[in-house]
C-alpha cells in the first residue's frame, strides 16, 4: 500500500513537472518571438528612415505611425478637393508615401482655411492646384540595402515575408515637397484692419481733393486771364474745359464739405478706388475683404470729359491724375490714361 502510494505521488510529481516545463517553454518561446519582433521593428524603422521605400510595420498595441493606405484612398481625397485630373495622375506617379504626404498637407491646409474663413467657405481650389504644379521633385540616389548585413547587425532572423516587406525598392520614387509658402493661408482681415483702411482712405481722399482743388483754382485763374485777353471770346476747347472745371469744382467742394459733416462717402467715391488698389497691393488681407463700398464702387466708374483734347489739357494741368479711365462724351468711347 505504501509503495503504491509512493509510485502514484512520484507519477503526479513528474506529470506536474512536465506541465511546468511545457508552460515555461511556451513562455520562453513567446518572449523570444516578442524580442525578435522588437528587433524586426527596429530594423524596419531603420530601413524606412535611411532607405527609399520600405512598407513594413510591426503591429503593436501601443500603436505608432499610421500605415500607408492604398493609392486610391489618397486619390479620392484629392478628387474631393477639386484637384485637376492631370495633377492627380502626376501625384499618383510619385508613389503611395508621397501621395499620402500630399493628401495630408492639403487636408491640414483645408482645416486651417476653414478655421480662418468658416466651415462653409469655398474651397481654395486654385491655391491647391497651383501648389501641386510647383511641387519640388528630387530624384533619390539611395545606397544598396543589404538585408543580410542588417540581419547580422540587429541579430535577428527574418522570415521570407518580412524580408520582402522590409527590403526597400531603391530609387523607385523621388523625394517630393511643397515649395515654401505655396500652401500659405492669408489671414482674414480683422475689424481693426477694415477700420484702419477706412481711416486711411478718408485721409488719402481728402488729400487728393485738396490737391485737385488747388489745380482747379489755378486753371480757373489762367482761363480768366485768357478770357480777359480775348474779351470773352474763348475757343470751343477752352470753353468746354471751363464748363467742366466749374462743374468739377462744385462736385469736389461738396464732397469736402460733406466729409466735414461726417459723411465721407462722396469723397471716397471720387478718389477711394486709386487708394484701395495701392493698399491692397501691399496688404493682401484686404484682397477679398468686405471693404466699405464707398471705396470700391468707383472701380466700375469713369470720369466723363467733353472730348479727347479737353482730357489732354486736364491731364497736363495735373487736374486728372493717371491711371484713370475717362469717358469721351463726344465719341461715347473710353479713353484709358496710363500712369507715366
Coordinates of C-alpha atoms in Angstrom, one line a residue:
X1 CA 0.0 0.0 0.0
X2 CA 2.8 2.4 1.0
X3 CA 4.8 1.5 -2.2
X4 CA 1.8 2.0 -4.5
X5 CA 1.1 5.4 -2.9
X6 CA 4.7 6.4 -3.4
X7 CA 4.6 5.5 -7.0
X8 CA 1.4 7.4 -7.5
X9 CA 2.9 10.5 -5.9
X10 CA 6.0 10.2 -8.0
X11 CA 3.9 9.9 -11.2
X12 CA 1.9 13.0 -10.3
X13 CA 5.0 14.9 -9.4
X14 CA 6.6 14.0 -12.8
X15 CA 3.3 15.0 -14.6
X16 CA 3.3 18.4 -12.8
X17 CA 6.9 19.0 -13.6
X18 CA 6.3 18.2 -17.3
X19 CA 3.4 20.7 -17.4
X20 CA 5.5 23.3 -15.8
X21 CA 8.4 22.7 -18.2
X22 CA 6.0 22.9 -21.1
X23 CA 4.4 26.1 -19.9
X24 CA 7.9 27.6 -19.3
X25 CA 9.0 26.5 -22.8
X26 CA 5.9 28.2 -24.3
X27 CA 6.6 31.4 -22.3
X28 CA 10.3 31.4 -23.3
X29 CA 9.2 30.9 -27.0
X30 CA 6.7 33.8 -26.7
X31 CA 9.3 36.0 -25.1
X32 CA 11.8 35.0 -27.7
X33 CA 9.4 35.9 -30.5
X34 CA 8.5 39.2 -28.9
X35 CA 12.1 40.1 -28.6
X36 CA 12.6 39.0 -32.2
X37 CA 9.7 41.2 -33.3
X38 CA 11.2 44.1 -31.5
X39 CA 14.4 43.7 -33.4
X40 CA 12.4 43.3 -36.6
X41 CA 10.6 46.5 -35.8
X42 CA 13.9 48.4 -35.2
X43 CA 15.4 47.0 -38.4
X44 CA 12.2 48.0 -40.3
X45 CA 12.3 51.6 -38.9
X46 CA 16.0 51.9 -39.8
X47 CA 15.3 50.8 -43.3
X48 CA 12.3 53.1 -43.6
X49 CA 14.3 56.1 -42.3
X50 CA 17.6 55.6 -44.3
X51 CA 16.4 54.0 -47.5
X52 CA 13.7 54.7 -50.1
X53 CA 10.5 52.7 -49.8
X54 CA 10.1 50.1 -47.1
X55 CA 6.4 49.4 -46.3
X56 CA 6.8 47.1 -43.3
X57 CA 5.3 48.0 -40.0
X58 CA 5.1 45.8 -36.9
X59 CA 1.7 45.6 -35.3
X60 CA 1.6 46.6 -31.7
X61 CA -0.9 47.5 -29.0
X62 CA 1.0 50.8 -28.4
X63 CA 0.2 52.0 -31.9
X64 CA 2.7 54.1 -33.8
X65 CA 2.8 55.6 -37.3
X66 CA -0.3 55.0 -39.4
X67 CA 0.4 52.6 -42.3
X68 CA 0.3 53.8 -45.9
X69 CA -3.2 53.1 -47.3
X70 CA -3.9 52.4 -51.0
X71 CA -3.2 55.0 -53.6
X72 CA -6.9 55.1 -54.5
X73 CA -7.7 56.3 -50.9
X74 CA -5.5 59.4 -51.3
X75 CA -6.6 59.9 -54.9
X76 CA -10.2 60.1 -53.6
X77 CA -9.1 62.8 -51.2
X78 CA -7.5 64.8 -54.0
X79 CA -10.7 64.5 -56.1
X80 CA -12.7 65.8 -53.2
X81 CA -10.5 68.9 -53.1
X82 CA -11.2 69.6 -56.8
X83 CA -7.6 68.9 -57.9
X84 CA -7.2 68.7 -61.7
X85 CA -7.1 65.2 -63.2
X86 CA -3.6 65.7 -64.7
X87 CA -2.2 66.8 -61.3
X88 CA -3.9 63.8 -59.6
X89 CA -2.3 61.5 -62.1
X90 CA 1.1 63.2 -61.7
X91 CA 0.8 62.9 -57.9
X92 CA -0.1 59.3 -58.0
X93 CA 3.1 58.6 -60.0
X94 CA 5.2 59.8 -57.0
X95 CA 4.2 56.6 -55.1
X96 CA 1.9 55.9 -52.1
X97 CA 4.0 57.6 -49.4
X98 CA 4.4 60.9 -51.4
X99 CA 0.7 60.7 -52.3
X100 CA -0.2 60.4 -48.6
X101 CA 2.0 63.4 -47.8
X102 CA 0.3 65.4 -50.5
X103 CA -3.2 64.5 -49.2
X104 CA -2.2 65.1 -45.6
X105 CA -0.8 68.6 -46.4
X106 CA -4.0 69.5 -48.3
X107 CA -6.2 68.3 -45.5
X108 CA -4.3 70.3 -42.9
X109 CA -4.4 73.4 -45.2
X110 CA -8.1 73.0 -45.6
X111 CA -8.6 72.8 -41.8
X112 CA -6.7 76.0 -41.4
X113 CA -8.6 77.6 -44.2
X114 CA -12.0 76.8 -42.7
X115 CA -10.8 78.0 -39.3
X116 CA -9.9 81.3 -40.9
X117 CA -12.8 81.8 -43.3
X118 CA -15.5 79.5 -41.9
X119 CA -16.6 75.9 -42.5
X120 CA -18.9 76.8 -45.3
X121 CA -16.2 78.8 -47.2
X122 CA -15.5 77.9 -50.8
X123 CA -12.5 75.6 -51.3
X124 CA -9.3 77.4 -52.4
X125 CA -9.0 75.1 -55.4
X126 CA -6.7 77.4 -57.3
X127 CA -4.3 77.5 -54.3
X128 CA -4.2 73.7 -54.2
X129 CA -3.7 73.3 -58.0
X130 CA -1.0 76.0 -58.2
X131 CA 0.8 74.4 -55.2
X132 CA 0.8 70.9 -56.9
X133 CA 2.0 72.4 -60.2
X134 CA 5.0 73.8 -58.3
X135 CA 6.0 70.7 -56.3
X136 CA 9.7 70.3 -55.7
X137 CA 10.7 66.8 -57.0
X138 CA 14.1 65.4 -56.3
X139 CA 15.3 62.1 -57.7
X140 CA 16.9 59.9 -55.0
X141 CA 20.2 58.1 -55.2
X142 CA 19.7 55.6 -52.4
X143 CA 22.5 53.2 -51.3
X144 CA 22.1 49.5 -51.8
X145 CA 20.2 47.8 -49.0
X146 CA 21.9 44.6 -47.9
X147 CA 19.3 42.7 -45.9
X148 CA 21.7 40.0 -44.7
X149 CA 24.1 42.6 -43.3
X150 CA 21.3 44.2 -41.3
X151 CA 20.0 40.9 -40.0
X152 CA 23.5 40.3 -38.5
X153 CA 23.7 43.9 -37.3
X154 CA 20.3 43.6 -35.4
X155 CA 21.0 40.0 -34.5
X156 CA 17.6 38.8 -35.9
X157 CA 16.5 36.2 -38.5
X158 CA 13.8 37.5 -40.8
X159 CA 11.1 35.4 -42.4
X160 CA 10.7 35.4 -46.2
X161 CA 7.7 37.7 -45.9
X162 CA 9.4 40.1 -43.6
X163 CA 12.4 40.3 -45.9
X164 CA 10.1 41.1 -48.8
X165 CA 8.2 43.8 -46.9
X166 CA 11.3 45.4 -45.3
X167 CA 13.6 45.5 -48.3
X168 CA 13.2 49.0 -49.9
X169 CA 12.6 49.4 -53.5
X170 CA 15.5 51.8 -54.0
X171 CA 15.2 54.7 -56.5
X172 CA 11.7 53.8 -57.3
X173 CA 10.1 57.1 -56.2
X174 CA 11.6 60.6 -55.9
X175 CA 11.5 62.9 -52.9
X176 CA 8.6 65.3 -53.2
X177 CA 7.9 68.5 -51.2
X178 CA 5.7 71.6 -51.5
X179 CA 7.5 74.8 -52.2
X180 CA 7.8 77.1 -49.2
X181 CA 4.7 79.3 -48.9
X182 CA 2.7 77.6 -51.7
X183 CA 0.0 76.5 -49.2
X184 CA 0.1 79.7 -47.2
X185 CA -3.4 80.8 -46.0
X186 CA -3.7 84.5 -46.0
X187 CA -5.1 85.7 -42.6
X188 CA -8.5 87.2 -42.6
X189 CA -8.8 91.0 -42.3
X190 CA -10.0 91.9 -38.8
X191 CA -12.4 94.7 -38.0
X192 CA -9.5 96.8 -36.9
X193 CA -7.9 96.2 -40.3
X194 CA -11.1 97.4 -42.1
X195 CA -11.4 100.4 -39.8
X196 CA -7.8 101.4 -40.4
X197 CA -8.3 101.1 -44.1
X198 CA -11.4 103.3 -43.9
X199 CA -9.4 105.9 -42.0
X200 CA -6.5 105.8 -44.4
X201 CA -9.0 106.0 -47.3
X202 CA -10.5 109.2 -45.9
X203 CA -7.1 110.8 -45.3
X204 CA -6.0 109.9 -48.8
X205 CA -9.2 111.1 -50.5
X206 CA -9.1 114.4 -48.6
X207 CA -5.5 114.9 -49.5
X208 CA -6.3 114.2 -53.2
X209 CA -9.3 116.5 -53.1
X210 CA -7.2 119.3 -51.7
X211 CA -4.6 118.9 -54.4
X212 CA -7.2 118.8 -57.1
X213 CA -9.0 121.9 -55.8
X214 CA -5.6 123.7 -55.9
X215 CA -5.1 122.6 -59.5
X216 CA -8.7 123.6 -60.5
X217 CA -8.5 127.0 -58.9
X218 CA -5.1 127.6 -60.6
X219 CA -6.5 126.6 -64.0
X220 CA -9.6 128.7 -63.4
X221 CA -7.4 131.8 -62.9
X222 CA -5.5 131.0 -66.1
X223 CA -8.7 130.7 -68.1
X224 CA -9.9 134.0 -66.6
X225 CA -6.8 135.8 -67.8
X226 CA -7.3 134.2 -71.3
X227 CA -10.9 135.4 -71.2
X228 CA -9.8 138.9 -70.3
X229 CA -7.2 138.9 -73.1
X230 CA -9.7 137.7 -75.7
X231 CA -12.6 139.9 -74.4
X232 CA -14.5 136.7 -73.5
X233 CA -14.0 135.1 -76.9
X234 CA -12.8 131.7 -75.7
X235 CA -12.2 128.9 -78.1
X236 CA -14.6 126.0 -78.1
X237 CA -12.0 123.8 -76.4
X238 CA -11.2 126.2 -73.6
X239 CA -14.9 126.9 -73.1
X240 CA -15.7 123.2 -72.8
X241 CA -12.8 123.0 -70.4
X242 CA -14.1 125.9 -68.4
X243 CA -17.5 124.4 -68.1
X244 CA -16.1 121.1 -67.0
X245 CA -13.9 122.7 -64.3
X246 CA -16.8 124.7 -62.9
X247 CA -18.9 121.5 -62.5
X248 CA -15.9 119.7 -61.1
X249 CA -15.3 122.4 -58.5
X250 CA -18.8 122.1 -57.3
X251 CA -18.5 118.4 -57.0
X252 CA -15.2 118.3 -55.2
X253 CA -16.2 121.2 -52.9
X254 CA -19.4 119.5 -51.9
X255 CA -17.6 116.3 -51.2
X256 CA -15.1 118.1 -48.9
X257 CA -18.0 119.8 -47.1
X258 CA -19.9 116.5 -46.6
X259 CA -16.7 115.0 -45.2
X260 CA -16.5 117.8 -42.6
X261 CA -20.1 116.9 -41.6
X262 CA -19.1 113.2 -41.1
X263 CA -20.2 111.9 -44.5
X264 CA -17.1 110.7 -46.3
X265 CA -18.9 108.7 -49.0
X266 CA -18.9 111.4 -51.7
X267 CA -15.2 112.0 -51.2
X268 CA -14.5 108.3 -51.2
X269 CA -16.4 107.8 -54.4
X270 CA -14.2 110.4 -56.1
X271 CA -10.8 109.0 -55.0
X272 CA -11.2 105.8 -53.0
X273 CA -10.5 103.4 -55.8
X274 CA -7.0 104.5 -56.5
X275 CA -6.1 104.4 -52.9
X276 CA -7.6 100.9 -52.3
X277 CA -5.7 99.5 -55.3
X278 CA -2.5 100.7 -53.8
X279 CA -3.0 99.5 -50.3
X280 CA -4.4 96.1 -51.4
X281 CA -1.2 95.6 -53.3
X282 CA 0.7 95.9 -50.0
X283 CA -1.8 94.3 -47.7
X284 CA -3.2 91.1 -49.3
X285 CA -5.6 90.6 -46.3
X286 CA -7.8 93.3 -48.0
X287 CA -8.0 91.4 -51.3
X288 CA -11.4 89.9 -50.7
X289 CA -12.3 91.8 -47.5
X290 CA -15.7 93.5 -47.1
X291 CA -14.3 97.0 -47.6
X292 CA -16.6 100.0 -47.3
X293 CA -18.5 100.2 -50.6
X294 CA -17.7 103.9 -50.7
X295 CA -14.1 103.0 -51.6
X296 CA -14.8 100.2 -54.1
X297 CA -17.8 101.4 -56.2
X298 CA -15.6 103.7 -58.3
X299 CA -13.8 100.6 -59.6
X300 CA -16.6 100.4 -62.2
X301 CA -17.0 104.1 -62.9
X302 CA -15.2 106.6 -65.1
X303 CA -14.7 110.4 -65.3
X304 CA -16.7 112.0 -68.1
X305 CA -14.9 114.6 -70.3
X306 CA -16.2 116.6 -73.2
X307 CA -13.6 115.3 -75.7
X308 CA -10.1 114.0 -76.0
X309 CA -8.5 117.4 -76.4
X310 CA -10.0 118.7 -73.1
X311 CA -9.0 115.4 -71.4
X312 CA -5.4 116.0 -72.5
X313 CA -5.4 119.6 -71.1
X314 CA -6.8 118.3 -67.8
X315 CA -4.2 115.7 -67.5
X316 CA -1.4 118.1 -68.5
X317 CA -2.6 120.6 -65.8
X318 CA -2.5 117.9 -63.1
X319 CA -6.2 118.0 -62.5
X320 CA -6.8 114.5 -63.7
X321 CA -4.2 112.1 -62.3
X322 CA -3.4 108.9 -64.1
X323 CA -4.0 106.0 -64.1
X324 CA -7.7 106.6 -64.8
X325 CA -10.4 105.8 -67.3
X326 CA -12.1 108.7 -69.0
X327 CA -15.4 108.7 -70.9
X328 CA -15.3 110.8 -74.1
X329 CA -18.8 112.3 -74.4
X330 CA -18.2 113.4 -78.0
X331 CA -17.4 109.9 -79.3
X332 CA -19.0 107.9 -76.5
X333 CA -15.9 105.9 -76.0
X334 CA -13.4 105.1 -73.2
X335 CA -10.1 106.9 -73.0
X336 CA -7.6 104.9 -70.9
X337 CA -5.0 107.2 -69.4
X338 CA -2.0 105.2 -68.1
X339 CA 0.5 106.4 -65.4
X340 CA 3.6 107.9 -66.8

